[in-house]
PDB file of C-alpha atoms and ligand atoms in Angstrom:
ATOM      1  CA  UNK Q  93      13.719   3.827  -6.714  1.00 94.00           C
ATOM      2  CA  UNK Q  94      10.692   1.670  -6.892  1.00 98.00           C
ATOM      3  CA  UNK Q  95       8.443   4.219  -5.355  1.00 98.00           C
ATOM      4  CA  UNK Q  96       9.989   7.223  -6.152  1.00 98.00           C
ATOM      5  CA  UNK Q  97       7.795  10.347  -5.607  1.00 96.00           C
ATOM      6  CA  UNK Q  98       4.834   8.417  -4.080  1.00 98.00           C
ATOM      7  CA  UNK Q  99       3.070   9.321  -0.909  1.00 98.00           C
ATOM      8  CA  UNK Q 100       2.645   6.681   1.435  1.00 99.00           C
ATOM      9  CA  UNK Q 101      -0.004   6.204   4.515  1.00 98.00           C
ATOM     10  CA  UNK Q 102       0.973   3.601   6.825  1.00 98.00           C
ATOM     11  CA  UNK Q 103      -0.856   2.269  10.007  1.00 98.00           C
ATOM     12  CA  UNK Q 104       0.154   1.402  13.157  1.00 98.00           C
ATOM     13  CA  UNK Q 105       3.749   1.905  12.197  1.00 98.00           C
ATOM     14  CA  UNK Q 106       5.387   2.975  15.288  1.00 96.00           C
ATOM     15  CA  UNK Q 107       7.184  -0.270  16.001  1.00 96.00           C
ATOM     16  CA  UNK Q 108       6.487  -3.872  14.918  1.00 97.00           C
ATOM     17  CA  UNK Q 109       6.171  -4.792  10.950  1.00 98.00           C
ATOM     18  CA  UNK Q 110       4.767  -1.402  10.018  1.00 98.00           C
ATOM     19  CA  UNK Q 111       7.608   0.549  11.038  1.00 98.00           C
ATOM     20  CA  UNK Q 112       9.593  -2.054   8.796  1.00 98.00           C
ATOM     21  CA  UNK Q 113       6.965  -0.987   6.171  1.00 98.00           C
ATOM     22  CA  UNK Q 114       7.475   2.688   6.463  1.00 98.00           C
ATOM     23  CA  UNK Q 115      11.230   2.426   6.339  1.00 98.00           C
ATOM     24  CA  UNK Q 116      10.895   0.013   3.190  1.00 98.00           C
ATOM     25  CA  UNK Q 117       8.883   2.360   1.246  1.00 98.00           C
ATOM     26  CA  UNK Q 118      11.215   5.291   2.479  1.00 98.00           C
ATOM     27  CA  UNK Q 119      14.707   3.822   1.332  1.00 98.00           C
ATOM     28  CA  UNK Q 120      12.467   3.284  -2.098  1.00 98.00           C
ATOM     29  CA  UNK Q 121      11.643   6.718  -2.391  1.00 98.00           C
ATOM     30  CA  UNK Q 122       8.390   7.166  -1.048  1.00 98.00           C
ATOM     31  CA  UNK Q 123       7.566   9.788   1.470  1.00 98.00           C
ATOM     32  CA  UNK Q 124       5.570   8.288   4.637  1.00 98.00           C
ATOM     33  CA  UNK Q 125       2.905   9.252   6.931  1.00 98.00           C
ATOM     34  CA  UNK Q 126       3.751   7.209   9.990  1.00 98.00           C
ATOM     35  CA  UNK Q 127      -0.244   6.714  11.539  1.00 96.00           C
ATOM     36  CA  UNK Q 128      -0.499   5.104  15.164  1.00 94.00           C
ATOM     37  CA  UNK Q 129      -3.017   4.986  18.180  1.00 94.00           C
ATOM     38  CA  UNK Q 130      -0.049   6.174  19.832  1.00 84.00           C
ATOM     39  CA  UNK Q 131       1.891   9.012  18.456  1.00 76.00           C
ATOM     40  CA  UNK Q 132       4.860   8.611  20.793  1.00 81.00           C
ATOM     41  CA  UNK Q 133       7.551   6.834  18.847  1.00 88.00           C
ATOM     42  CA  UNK Q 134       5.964   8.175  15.640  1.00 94.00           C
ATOM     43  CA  UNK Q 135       8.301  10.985  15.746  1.00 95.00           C
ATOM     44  CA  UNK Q 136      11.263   8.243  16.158  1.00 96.00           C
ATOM     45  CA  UNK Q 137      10.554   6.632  12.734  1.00 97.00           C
ATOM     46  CA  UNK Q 138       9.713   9.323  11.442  1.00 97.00           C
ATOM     47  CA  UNK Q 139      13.309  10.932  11.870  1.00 97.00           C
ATOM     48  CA  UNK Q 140      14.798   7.295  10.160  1.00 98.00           C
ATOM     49  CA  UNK Q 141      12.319   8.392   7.526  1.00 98.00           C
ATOM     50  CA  UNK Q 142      14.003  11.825   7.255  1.00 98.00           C
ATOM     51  CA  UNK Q 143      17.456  10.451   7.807  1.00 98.00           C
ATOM     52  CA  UNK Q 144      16.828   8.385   4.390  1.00 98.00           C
ATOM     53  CA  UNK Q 145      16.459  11.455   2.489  1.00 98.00           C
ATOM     54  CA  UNK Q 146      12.643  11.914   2.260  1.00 98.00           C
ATOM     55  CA  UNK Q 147       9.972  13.478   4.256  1.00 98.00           C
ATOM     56  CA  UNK Q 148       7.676  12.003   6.712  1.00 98.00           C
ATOM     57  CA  UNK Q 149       4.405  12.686   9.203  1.00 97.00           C
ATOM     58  CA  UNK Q 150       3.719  11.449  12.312  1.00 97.00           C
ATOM     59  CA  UNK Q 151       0.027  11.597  12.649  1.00 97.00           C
ATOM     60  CA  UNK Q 152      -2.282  10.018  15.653  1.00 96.00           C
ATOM     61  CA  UNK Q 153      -5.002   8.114  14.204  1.00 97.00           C
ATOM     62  CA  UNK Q 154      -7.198   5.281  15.681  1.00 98.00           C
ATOM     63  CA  UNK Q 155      -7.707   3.316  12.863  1.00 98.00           C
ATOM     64  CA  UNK Q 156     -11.088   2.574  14.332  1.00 98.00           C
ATOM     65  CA  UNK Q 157     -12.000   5.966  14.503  1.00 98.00           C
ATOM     66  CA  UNK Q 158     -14.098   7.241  11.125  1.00 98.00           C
ATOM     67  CA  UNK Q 159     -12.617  11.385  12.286  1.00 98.00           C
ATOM     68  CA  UNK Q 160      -9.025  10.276  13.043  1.00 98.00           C
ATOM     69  CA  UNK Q 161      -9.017   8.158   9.920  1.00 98.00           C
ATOM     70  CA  UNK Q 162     -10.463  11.100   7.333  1.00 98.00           C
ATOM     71  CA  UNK Q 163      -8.155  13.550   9.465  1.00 98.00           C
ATOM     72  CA  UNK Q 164      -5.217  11.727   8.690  1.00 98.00           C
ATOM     73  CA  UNK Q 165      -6.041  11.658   4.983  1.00 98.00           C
ATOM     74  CA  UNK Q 166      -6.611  15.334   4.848  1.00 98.00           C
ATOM     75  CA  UNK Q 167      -3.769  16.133   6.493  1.00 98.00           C
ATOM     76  CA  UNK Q 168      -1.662  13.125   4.425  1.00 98.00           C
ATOM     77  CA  UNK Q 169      -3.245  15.347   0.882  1.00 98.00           C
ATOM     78  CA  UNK Q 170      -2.261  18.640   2.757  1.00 98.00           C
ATOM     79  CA  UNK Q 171       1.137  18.186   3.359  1.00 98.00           C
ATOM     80  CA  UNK Q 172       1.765  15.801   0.050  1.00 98.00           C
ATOM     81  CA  UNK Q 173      -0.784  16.508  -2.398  1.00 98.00           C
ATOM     82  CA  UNK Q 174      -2.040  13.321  -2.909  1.00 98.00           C
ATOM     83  CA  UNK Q 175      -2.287   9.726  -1.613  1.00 98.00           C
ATOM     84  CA  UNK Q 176      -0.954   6.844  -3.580  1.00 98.00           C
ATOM     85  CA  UNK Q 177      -0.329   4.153  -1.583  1.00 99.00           C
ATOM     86  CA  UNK Q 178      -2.142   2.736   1.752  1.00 99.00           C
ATOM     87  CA  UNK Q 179      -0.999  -0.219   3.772  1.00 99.00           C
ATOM     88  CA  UNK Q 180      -3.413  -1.214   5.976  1.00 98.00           C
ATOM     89  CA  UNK Q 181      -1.228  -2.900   8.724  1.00 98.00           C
ATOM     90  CA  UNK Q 182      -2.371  -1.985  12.190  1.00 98.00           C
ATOM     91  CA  UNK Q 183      -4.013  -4.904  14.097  1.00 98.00           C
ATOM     92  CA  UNK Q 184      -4.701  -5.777  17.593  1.00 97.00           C
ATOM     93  CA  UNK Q 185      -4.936  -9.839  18.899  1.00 96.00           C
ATOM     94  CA  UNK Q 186      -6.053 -11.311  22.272  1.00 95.00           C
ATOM     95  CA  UNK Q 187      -6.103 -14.798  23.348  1.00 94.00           C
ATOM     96  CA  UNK Q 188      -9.785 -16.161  25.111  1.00 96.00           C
ATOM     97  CA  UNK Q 189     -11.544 -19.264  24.781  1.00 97.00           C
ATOM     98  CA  UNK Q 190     -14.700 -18.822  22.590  1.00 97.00           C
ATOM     99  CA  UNK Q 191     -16.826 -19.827  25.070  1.00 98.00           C
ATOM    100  CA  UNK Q 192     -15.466 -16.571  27.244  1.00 98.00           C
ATOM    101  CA  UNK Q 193     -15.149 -14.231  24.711  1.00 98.00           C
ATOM    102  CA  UNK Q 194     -17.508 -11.289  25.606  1.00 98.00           C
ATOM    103  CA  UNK Q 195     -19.467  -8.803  23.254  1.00 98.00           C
ATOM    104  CA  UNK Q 196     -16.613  -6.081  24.214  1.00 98.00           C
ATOM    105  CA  UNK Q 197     -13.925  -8.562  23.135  1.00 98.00           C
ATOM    106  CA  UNK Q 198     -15.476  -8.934  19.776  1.00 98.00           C
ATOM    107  CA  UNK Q 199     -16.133  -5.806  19.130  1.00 98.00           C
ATOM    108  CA  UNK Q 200     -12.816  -4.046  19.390  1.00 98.00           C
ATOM    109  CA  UNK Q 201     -10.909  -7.103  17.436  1.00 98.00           C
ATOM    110  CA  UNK Q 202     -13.505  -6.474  14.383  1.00 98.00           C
ATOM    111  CA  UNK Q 203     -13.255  -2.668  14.977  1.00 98.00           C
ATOM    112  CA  UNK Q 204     -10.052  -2.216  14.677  1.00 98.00           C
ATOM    113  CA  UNK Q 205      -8.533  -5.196  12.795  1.00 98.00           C
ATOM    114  CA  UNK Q 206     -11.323  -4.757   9.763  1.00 98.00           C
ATOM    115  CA  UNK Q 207     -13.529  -1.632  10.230  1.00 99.00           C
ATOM    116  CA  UNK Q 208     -10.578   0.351  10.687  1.00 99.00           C
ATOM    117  CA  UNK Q 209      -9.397  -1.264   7.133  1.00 99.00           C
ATOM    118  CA  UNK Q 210     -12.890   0.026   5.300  1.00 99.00           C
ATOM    119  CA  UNK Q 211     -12.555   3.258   6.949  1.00 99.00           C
ATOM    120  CA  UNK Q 212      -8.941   4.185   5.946  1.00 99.00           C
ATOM    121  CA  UNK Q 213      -9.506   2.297   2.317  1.00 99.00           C
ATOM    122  CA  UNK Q 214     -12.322   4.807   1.995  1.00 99.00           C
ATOM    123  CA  UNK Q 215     -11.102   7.879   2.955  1.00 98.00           C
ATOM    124  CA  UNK Q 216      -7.654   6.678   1.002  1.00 99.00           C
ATOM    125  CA  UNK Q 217      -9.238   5.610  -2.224  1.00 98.00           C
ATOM    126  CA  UNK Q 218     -11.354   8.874  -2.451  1.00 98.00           C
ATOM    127  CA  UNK Q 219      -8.395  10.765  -3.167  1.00 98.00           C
ATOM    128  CA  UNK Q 220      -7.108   8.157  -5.076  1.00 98.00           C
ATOM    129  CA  UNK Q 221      -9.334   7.507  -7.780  1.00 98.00           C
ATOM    130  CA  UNK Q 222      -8.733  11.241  -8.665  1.00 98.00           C
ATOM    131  CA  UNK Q 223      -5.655  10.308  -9.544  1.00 97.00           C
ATOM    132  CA  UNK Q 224      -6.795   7.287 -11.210  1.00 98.00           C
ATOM    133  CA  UNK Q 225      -3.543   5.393  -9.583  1.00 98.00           C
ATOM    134  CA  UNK Q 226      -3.316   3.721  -6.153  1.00 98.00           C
ATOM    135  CA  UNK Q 227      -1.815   0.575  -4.526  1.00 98.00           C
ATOM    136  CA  UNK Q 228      -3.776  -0.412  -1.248  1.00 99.00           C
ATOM    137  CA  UNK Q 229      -2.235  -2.946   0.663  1.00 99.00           C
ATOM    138  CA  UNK Q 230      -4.107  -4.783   4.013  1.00 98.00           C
ATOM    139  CA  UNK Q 231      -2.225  -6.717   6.437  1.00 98.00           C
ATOM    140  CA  UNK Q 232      -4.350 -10.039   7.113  1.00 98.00           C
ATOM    141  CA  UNK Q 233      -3.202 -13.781   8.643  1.00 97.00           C
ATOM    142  CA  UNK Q 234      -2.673 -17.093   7.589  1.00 97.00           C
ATOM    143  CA  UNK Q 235      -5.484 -16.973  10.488  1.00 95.00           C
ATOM    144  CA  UNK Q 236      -8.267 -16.194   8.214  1.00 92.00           C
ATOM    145  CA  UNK Q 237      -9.982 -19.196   7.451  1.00 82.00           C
ATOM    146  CA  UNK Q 238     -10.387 -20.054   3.845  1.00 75.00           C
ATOM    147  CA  UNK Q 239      -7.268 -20.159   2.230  1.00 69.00           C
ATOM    148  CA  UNK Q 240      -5.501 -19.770   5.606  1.00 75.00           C
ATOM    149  CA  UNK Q 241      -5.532 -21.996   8.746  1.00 84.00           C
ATOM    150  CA  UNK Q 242      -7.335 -21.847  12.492  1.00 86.00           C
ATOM    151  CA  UNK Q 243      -5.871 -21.588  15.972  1.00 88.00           C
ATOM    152  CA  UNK Q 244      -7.545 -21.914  19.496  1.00 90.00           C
ATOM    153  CA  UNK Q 245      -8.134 -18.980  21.334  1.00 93.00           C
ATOM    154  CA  UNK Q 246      -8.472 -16.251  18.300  1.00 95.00           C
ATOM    155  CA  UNK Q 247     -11.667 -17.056  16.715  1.00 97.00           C
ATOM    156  CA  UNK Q 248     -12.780 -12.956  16.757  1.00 98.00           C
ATOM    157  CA  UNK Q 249      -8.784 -12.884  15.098  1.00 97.00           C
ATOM    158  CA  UNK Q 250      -9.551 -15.074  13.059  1.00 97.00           C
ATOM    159  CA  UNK Q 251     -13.006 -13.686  11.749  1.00 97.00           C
ATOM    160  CA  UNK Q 252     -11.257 -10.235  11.352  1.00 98.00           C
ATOM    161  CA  UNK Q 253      -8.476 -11.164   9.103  1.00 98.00           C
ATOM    162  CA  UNK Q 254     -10.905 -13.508   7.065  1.00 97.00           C
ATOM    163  CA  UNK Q 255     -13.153 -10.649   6.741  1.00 98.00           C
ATOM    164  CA  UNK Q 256      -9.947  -8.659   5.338  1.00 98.00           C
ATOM    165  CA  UNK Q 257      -9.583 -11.186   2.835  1.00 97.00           C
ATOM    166  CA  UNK Q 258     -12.851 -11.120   1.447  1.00 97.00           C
ATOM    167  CA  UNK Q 259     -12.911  -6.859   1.603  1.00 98.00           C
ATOM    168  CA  UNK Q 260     -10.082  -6.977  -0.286  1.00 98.00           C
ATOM    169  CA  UNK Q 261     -11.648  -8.978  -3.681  1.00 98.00           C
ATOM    170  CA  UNK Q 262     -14.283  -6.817  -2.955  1.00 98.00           C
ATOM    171  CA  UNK Q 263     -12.513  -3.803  -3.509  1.00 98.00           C
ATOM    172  CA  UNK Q 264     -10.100  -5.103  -5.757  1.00 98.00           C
ATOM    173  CA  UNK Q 265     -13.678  -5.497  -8.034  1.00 98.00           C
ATOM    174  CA  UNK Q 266     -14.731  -2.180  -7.642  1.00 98.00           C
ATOM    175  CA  UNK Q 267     -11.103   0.105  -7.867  1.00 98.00           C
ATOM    176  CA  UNK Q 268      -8.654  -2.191 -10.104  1.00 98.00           C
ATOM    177  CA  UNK Q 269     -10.907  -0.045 -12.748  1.00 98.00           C
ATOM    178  CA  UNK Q 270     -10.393   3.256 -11.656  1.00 98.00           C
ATOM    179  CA  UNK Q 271      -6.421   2.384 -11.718  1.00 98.00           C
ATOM    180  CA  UNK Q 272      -6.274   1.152  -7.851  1.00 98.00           C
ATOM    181  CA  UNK Q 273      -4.964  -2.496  -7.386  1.00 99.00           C
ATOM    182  CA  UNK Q 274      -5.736  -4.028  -3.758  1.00 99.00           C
ATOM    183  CA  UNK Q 275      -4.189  -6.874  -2.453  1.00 98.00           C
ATOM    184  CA  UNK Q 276      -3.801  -8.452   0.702  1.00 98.00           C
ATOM    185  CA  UNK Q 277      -1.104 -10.513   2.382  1.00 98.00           C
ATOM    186  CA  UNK Q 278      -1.256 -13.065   5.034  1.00 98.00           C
ATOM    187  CA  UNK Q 279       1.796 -13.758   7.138  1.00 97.00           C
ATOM    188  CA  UNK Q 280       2.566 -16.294   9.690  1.00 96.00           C
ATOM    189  CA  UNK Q 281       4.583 -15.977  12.731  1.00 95.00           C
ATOM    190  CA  UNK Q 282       6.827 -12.927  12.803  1.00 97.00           C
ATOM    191  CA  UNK Q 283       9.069 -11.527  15.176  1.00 97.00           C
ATOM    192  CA  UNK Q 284       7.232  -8.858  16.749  1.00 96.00           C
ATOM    193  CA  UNK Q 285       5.674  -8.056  19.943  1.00 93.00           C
ATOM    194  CA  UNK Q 286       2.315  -9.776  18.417  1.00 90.00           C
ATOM    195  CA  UNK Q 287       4.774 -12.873  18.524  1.00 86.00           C
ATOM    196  CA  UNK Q 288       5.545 -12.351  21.944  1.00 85.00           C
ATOM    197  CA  UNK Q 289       2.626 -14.173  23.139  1.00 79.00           C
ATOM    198  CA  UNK Q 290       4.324 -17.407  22.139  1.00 81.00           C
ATOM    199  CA  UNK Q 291       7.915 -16.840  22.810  1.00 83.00           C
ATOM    200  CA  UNK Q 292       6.389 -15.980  26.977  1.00 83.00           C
ATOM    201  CA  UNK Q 293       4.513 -19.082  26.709  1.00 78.00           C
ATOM    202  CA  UNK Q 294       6.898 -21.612  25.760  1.00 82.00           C
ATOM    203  CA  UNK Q 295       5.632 -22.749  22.933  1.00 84.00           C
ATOM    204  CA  UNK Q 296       7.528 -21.403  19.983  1.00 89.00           C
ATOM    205  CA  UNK Q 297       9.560 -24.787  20.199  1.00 91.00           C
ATOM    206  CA  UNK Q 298       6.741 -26.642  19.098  1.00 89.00           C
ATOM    207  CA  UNK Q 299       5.212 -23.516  16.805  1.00 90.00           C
ATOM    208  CA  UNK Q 300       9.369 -23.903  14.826  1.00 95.00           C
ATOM    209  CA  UNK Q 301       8.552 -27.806  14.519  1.00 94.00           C
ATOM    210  CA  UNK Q 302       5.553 -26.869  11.833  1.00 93.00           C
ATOM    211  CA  UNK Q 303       7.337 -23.986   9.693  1.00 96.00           C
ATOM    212  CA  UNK Q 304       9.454 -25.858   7.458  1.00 97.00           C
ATOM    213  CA  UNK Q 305      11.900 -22.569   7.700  1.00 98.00           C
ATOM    214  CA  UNK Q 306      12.414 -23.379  11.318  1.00 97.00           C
ATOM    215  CA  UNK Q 307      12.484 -19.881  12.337  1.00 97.00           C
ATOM    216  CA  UNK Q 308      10.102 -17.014  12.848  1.00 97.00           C
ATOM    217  CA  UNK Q 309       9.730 -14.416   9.732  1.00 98.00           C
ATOM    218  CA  UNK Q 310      11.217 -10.990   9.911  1.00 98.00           C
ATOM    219  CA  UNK Q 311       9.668  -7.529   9.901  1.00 98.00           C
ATOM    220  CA  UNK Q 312      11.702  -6.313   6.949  1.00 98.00           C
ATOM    221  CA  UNK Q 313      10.635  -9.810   4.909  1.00 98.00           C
ATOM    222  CA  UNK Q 314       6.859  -8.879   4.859  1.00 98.00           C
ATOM    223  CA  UNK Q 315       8.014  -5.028   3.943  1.00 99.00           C
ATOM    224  CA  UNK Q 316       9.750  -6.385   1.160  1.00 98.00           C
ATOM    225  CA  UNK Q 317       6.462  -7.922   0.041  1.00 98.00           C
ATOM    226  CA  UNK Q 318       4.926  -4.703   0.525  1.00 99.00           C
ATOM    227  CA  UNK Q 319       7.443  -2.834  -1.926  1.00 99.00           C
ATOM    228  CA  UNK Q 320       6.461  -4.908  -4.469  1.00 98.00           C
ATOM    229  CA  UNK Q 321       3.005  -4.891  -4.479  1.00 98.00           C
ATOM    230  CA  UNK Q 322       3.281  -1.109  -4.107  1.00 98.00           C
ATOM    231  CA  UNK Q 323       5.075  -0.742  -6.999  1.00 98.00           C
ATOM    232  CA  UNK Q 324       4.956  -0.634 -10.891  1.00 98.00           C
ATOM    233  CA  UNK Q 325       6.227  -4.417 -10.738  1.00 98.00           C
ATOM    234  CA  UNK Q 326       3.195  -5.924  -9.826  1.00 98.00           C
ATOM    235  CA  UNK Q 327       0.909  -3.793 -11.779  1.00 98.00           C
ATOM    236  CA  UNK Q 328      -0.999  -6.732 -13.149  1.00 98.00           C
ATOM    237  CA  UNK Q 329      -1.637  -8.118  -9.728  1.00 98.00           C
ATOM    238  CA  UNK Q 330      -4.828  -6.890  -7.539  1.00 98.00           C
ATOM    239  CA  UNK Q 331      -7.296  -9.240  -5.397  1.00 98.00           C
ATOM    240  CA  UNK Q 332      -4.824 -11.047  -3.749  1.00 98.00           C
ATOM    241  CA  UNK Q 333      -4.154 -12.602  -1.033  1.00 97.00           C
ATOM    242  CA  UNK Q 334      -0.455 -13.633  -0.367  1.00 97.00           C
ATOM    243  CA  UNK Q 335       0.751 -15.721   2.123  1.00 97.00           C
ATOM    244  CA  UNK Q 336       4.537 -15.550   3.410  1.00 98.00           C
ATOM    245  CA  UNK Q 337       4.618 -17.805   6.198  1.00 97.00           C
ATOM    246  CA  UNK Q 338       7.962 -19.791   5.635  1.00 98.00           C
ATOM    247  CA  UNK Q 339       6.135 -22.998   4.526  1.00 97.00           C
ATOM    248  CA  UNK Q 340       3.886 -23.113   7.476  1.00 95.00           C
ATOM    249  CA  UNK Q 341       0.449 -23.495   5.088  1.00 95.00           C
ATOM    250  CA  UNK Q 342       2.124 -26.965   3.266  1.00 93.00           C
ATOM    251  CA  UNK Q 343       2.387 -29.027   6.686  1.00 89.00           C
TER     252      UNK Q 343
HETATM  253  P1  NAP U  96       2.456  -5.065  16.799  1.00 68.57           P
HETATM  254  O1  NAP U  96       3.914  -5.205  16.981  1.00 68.57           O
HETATM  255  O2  NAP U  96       1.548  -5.365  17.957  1.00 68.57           O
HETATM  256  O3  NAP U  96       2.154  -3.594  16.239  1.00 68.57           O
HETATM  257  C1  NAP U  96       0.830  -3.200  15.960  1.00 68.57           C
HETATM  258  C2  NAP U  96       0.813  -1.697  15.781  1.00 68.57           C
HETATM  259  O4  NAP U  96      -0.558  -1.314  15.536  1.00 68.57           O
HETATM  260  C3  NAP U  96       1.262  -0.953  17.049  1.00 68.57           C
HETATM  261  O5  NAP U  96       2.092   0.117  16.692  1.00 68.57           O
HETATM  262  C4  NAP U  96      -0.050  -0.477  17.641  1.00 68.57           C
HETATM  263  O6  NAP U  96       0.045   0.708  18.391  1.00 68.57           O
HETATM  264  C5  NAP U  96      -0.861  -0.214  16.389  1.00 68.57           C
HETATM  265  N1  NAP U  96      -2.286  -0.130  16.694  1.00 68.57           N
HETATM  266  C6  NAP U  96      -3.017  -0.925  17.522  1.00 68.57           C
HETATM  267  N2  NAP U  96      -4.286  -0.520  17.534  1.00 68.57           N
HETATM  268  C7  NAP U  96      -4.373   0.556  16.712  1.00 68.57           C
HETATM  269  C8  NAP U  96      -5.411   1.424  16.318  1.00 68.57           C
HETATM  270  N3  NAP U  96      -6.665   1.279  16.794  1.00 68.57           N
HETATM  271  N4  NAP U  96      -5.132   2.416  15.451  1.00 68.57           N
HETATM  272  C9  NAP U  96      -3.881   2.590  14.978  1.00 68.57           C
HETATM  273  N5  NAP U  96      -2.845   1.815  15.316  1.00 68.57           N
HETATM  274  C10 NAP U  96      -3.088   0.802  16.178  1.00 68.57           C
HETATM  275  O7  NAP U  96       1.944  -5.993  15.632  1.00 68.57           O
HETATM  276  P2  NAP U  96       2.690  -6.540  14.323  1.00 68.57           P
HETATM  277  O8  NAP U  96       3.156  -7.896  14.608  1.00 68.57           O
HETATM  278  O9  NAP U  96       3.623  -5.522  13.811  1.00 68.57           O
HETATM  279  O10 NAP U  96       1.418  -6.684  13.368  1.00 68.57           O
HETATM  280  C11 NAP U  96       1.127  -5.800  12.301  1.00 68.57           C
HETATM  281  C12 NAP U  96       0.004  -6.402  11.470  1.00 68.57           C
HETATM  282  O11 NAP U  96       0.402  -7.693  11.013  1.00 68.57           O
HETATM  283  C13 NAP U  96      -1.289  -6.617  12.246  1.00 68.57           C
HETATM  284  O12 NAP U  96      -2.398  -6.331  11.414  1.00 68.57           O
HETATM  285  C14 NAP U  96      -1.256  -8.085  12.582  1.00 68.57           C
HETATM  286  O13 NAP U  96      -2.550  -8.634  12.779  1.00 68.57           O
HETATM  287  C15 NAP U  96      -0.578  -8.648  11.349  1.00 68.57           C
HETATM  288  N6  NAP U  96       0.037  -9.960  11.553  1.00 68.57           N
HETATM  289  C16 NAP U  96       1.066 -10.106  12.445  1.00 68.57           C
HETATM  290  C17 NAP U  96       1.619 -11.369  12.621  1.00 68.57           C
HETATM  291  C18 NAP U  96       2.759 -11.619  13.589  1.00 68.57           C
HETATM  292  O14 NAP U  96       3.101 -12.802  13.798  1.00 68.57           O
HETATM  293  N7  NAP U  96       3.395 -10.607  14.163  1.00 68.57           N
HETATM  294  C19 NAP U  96       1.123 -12.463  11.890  1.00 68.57           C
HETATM  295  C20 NAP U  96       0.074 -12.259  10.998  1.00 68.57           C
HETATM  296  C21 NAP U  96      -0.456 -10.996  10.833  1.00 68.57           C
HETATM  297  P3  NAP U  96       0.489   0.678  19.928  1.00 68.57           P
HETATM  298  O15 NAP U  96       1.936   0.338  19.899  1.00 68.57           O
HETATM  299  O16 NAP U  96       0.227   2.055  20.410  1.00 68.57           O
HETATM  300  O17 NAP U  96      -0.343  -0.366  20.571  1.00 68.57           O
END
């Protein structure tokens, strides 16, 4: 088990790659608080959770929200004790030209795709450094500008997940001392309903033609990621940013 015993937070993981992260951490002996906007289907996972042999939570939380967020982790530390791993994965997108994207457009993207990151980090990380051990993982892009890539239509996307990167060397500066690594990883396309966008709009033809893999990546291959940095395995590693994109970054 390569996170036996630990207590794992994970956002927006009612469906999509964060339920593949709950599950992941779950068959490697973590137990999981399942977080959402929407606590229907929380339940769900968190039975598959139970059904593995460990114990689970199904907690509404807006990520965005600074009560849900420190609610969550109170309840996370009542229930479990402690918190030792957070994996910052929920994330919203939306497709606009620049020149239409309005204030309210903006705002919710960077409110919930990188606020909501510095408000669960914080409220995680508090209960963490009493502990002096914690793995906090954040879910960015290969759409994040510097070491990453642009597309049309998601500049406030795009801005959010670089603005991940950078929080996590931040942090990474501050914890990694106080025994918390943070890393961040940036995937490409994966098959979720984020990816649906393309798939509806014909274009995933051409979007195969620049991923040397030729295929879209899988929930489970970014949870696998996950596992590892969560664990003892990657101890040495914190202020990261990994991509797993199947090659896209290279062409
Ligand atoms: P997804 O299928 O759309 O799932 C996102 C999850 O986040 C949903 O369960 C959603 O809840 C939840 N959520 C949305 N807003 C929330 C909020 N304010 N508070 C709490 N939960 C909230 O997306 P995904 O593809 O699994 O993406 C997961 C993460 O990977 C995101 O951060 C995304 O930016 C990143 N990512 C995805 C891709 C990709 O190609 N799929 C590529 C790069 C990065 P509801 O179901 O209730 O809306």
């Amino acid at each position: 088990m390569r996170v036996g015993g630990k207590t794992a937070i994970v956002t927006g993981a009612r469906r999509g790659i964060g339920r593949a992260i709950a599950l992941a951490l779950a068959r490697e002996g973590a137990n999981v608080v399942v977080g959402d906007i929407g606590r229907e289907d929380c339940q769900k996972v968190v039975d598959e959770i139970k059904g593995l042999g460990r114990r689970g939570l199904a907690l509404k939380c807006d990520v965005s929200s600074t009560d849900d967020v420190e609610d969550m982790v109170r309840r996370t530390v009542a229930e479990f004790g402690r918190v030792d791993i957070l994996v910052n994965n929920a994330g919203i997108i939306s497709y606009k030209p620049f020149l239409e994207l309005t204030d309210e457009d903006w705002d919710k993207t960077l409110n919930v795709n990188l606020k909501g990151q510095f408000l669960c980090a914080r409220a995680a990380a508090r209960d963490m450094v009493k502990n002096k051990w914690g793995r906090i993982i954040n879910i960015a892009s290969i759409s994040s500008g510097g070491c990453g890539i642009a597309f049309p239509l998601i500049a406030h996307y795009t801005a959010s997940k670089g603005g991940v990167v950078a929080l996590t060397e931040a942090l990474a500066l501050e914890l990694t001392p106080q025994g918390i690594n943070v890393n961040a990883i940036c995937p490409g396309a994966i098959d979720t309903d984020m990816a649906k966008g393309v798939k509806e709009s014909g274009q995933l033809a051409q979007v195969l033609t620049r991923i040397p893999k030729g295929r879209l990546g899988q929930p489970e291959e970014i949870a696998r990621l996950v596992v590892f940095l969560a664990s003892e395995e990657s101890d040495y590693m914190s202020g990261s940013a990994i991509v797993i994109d199947g090659g896209w970054l290279t062409t």
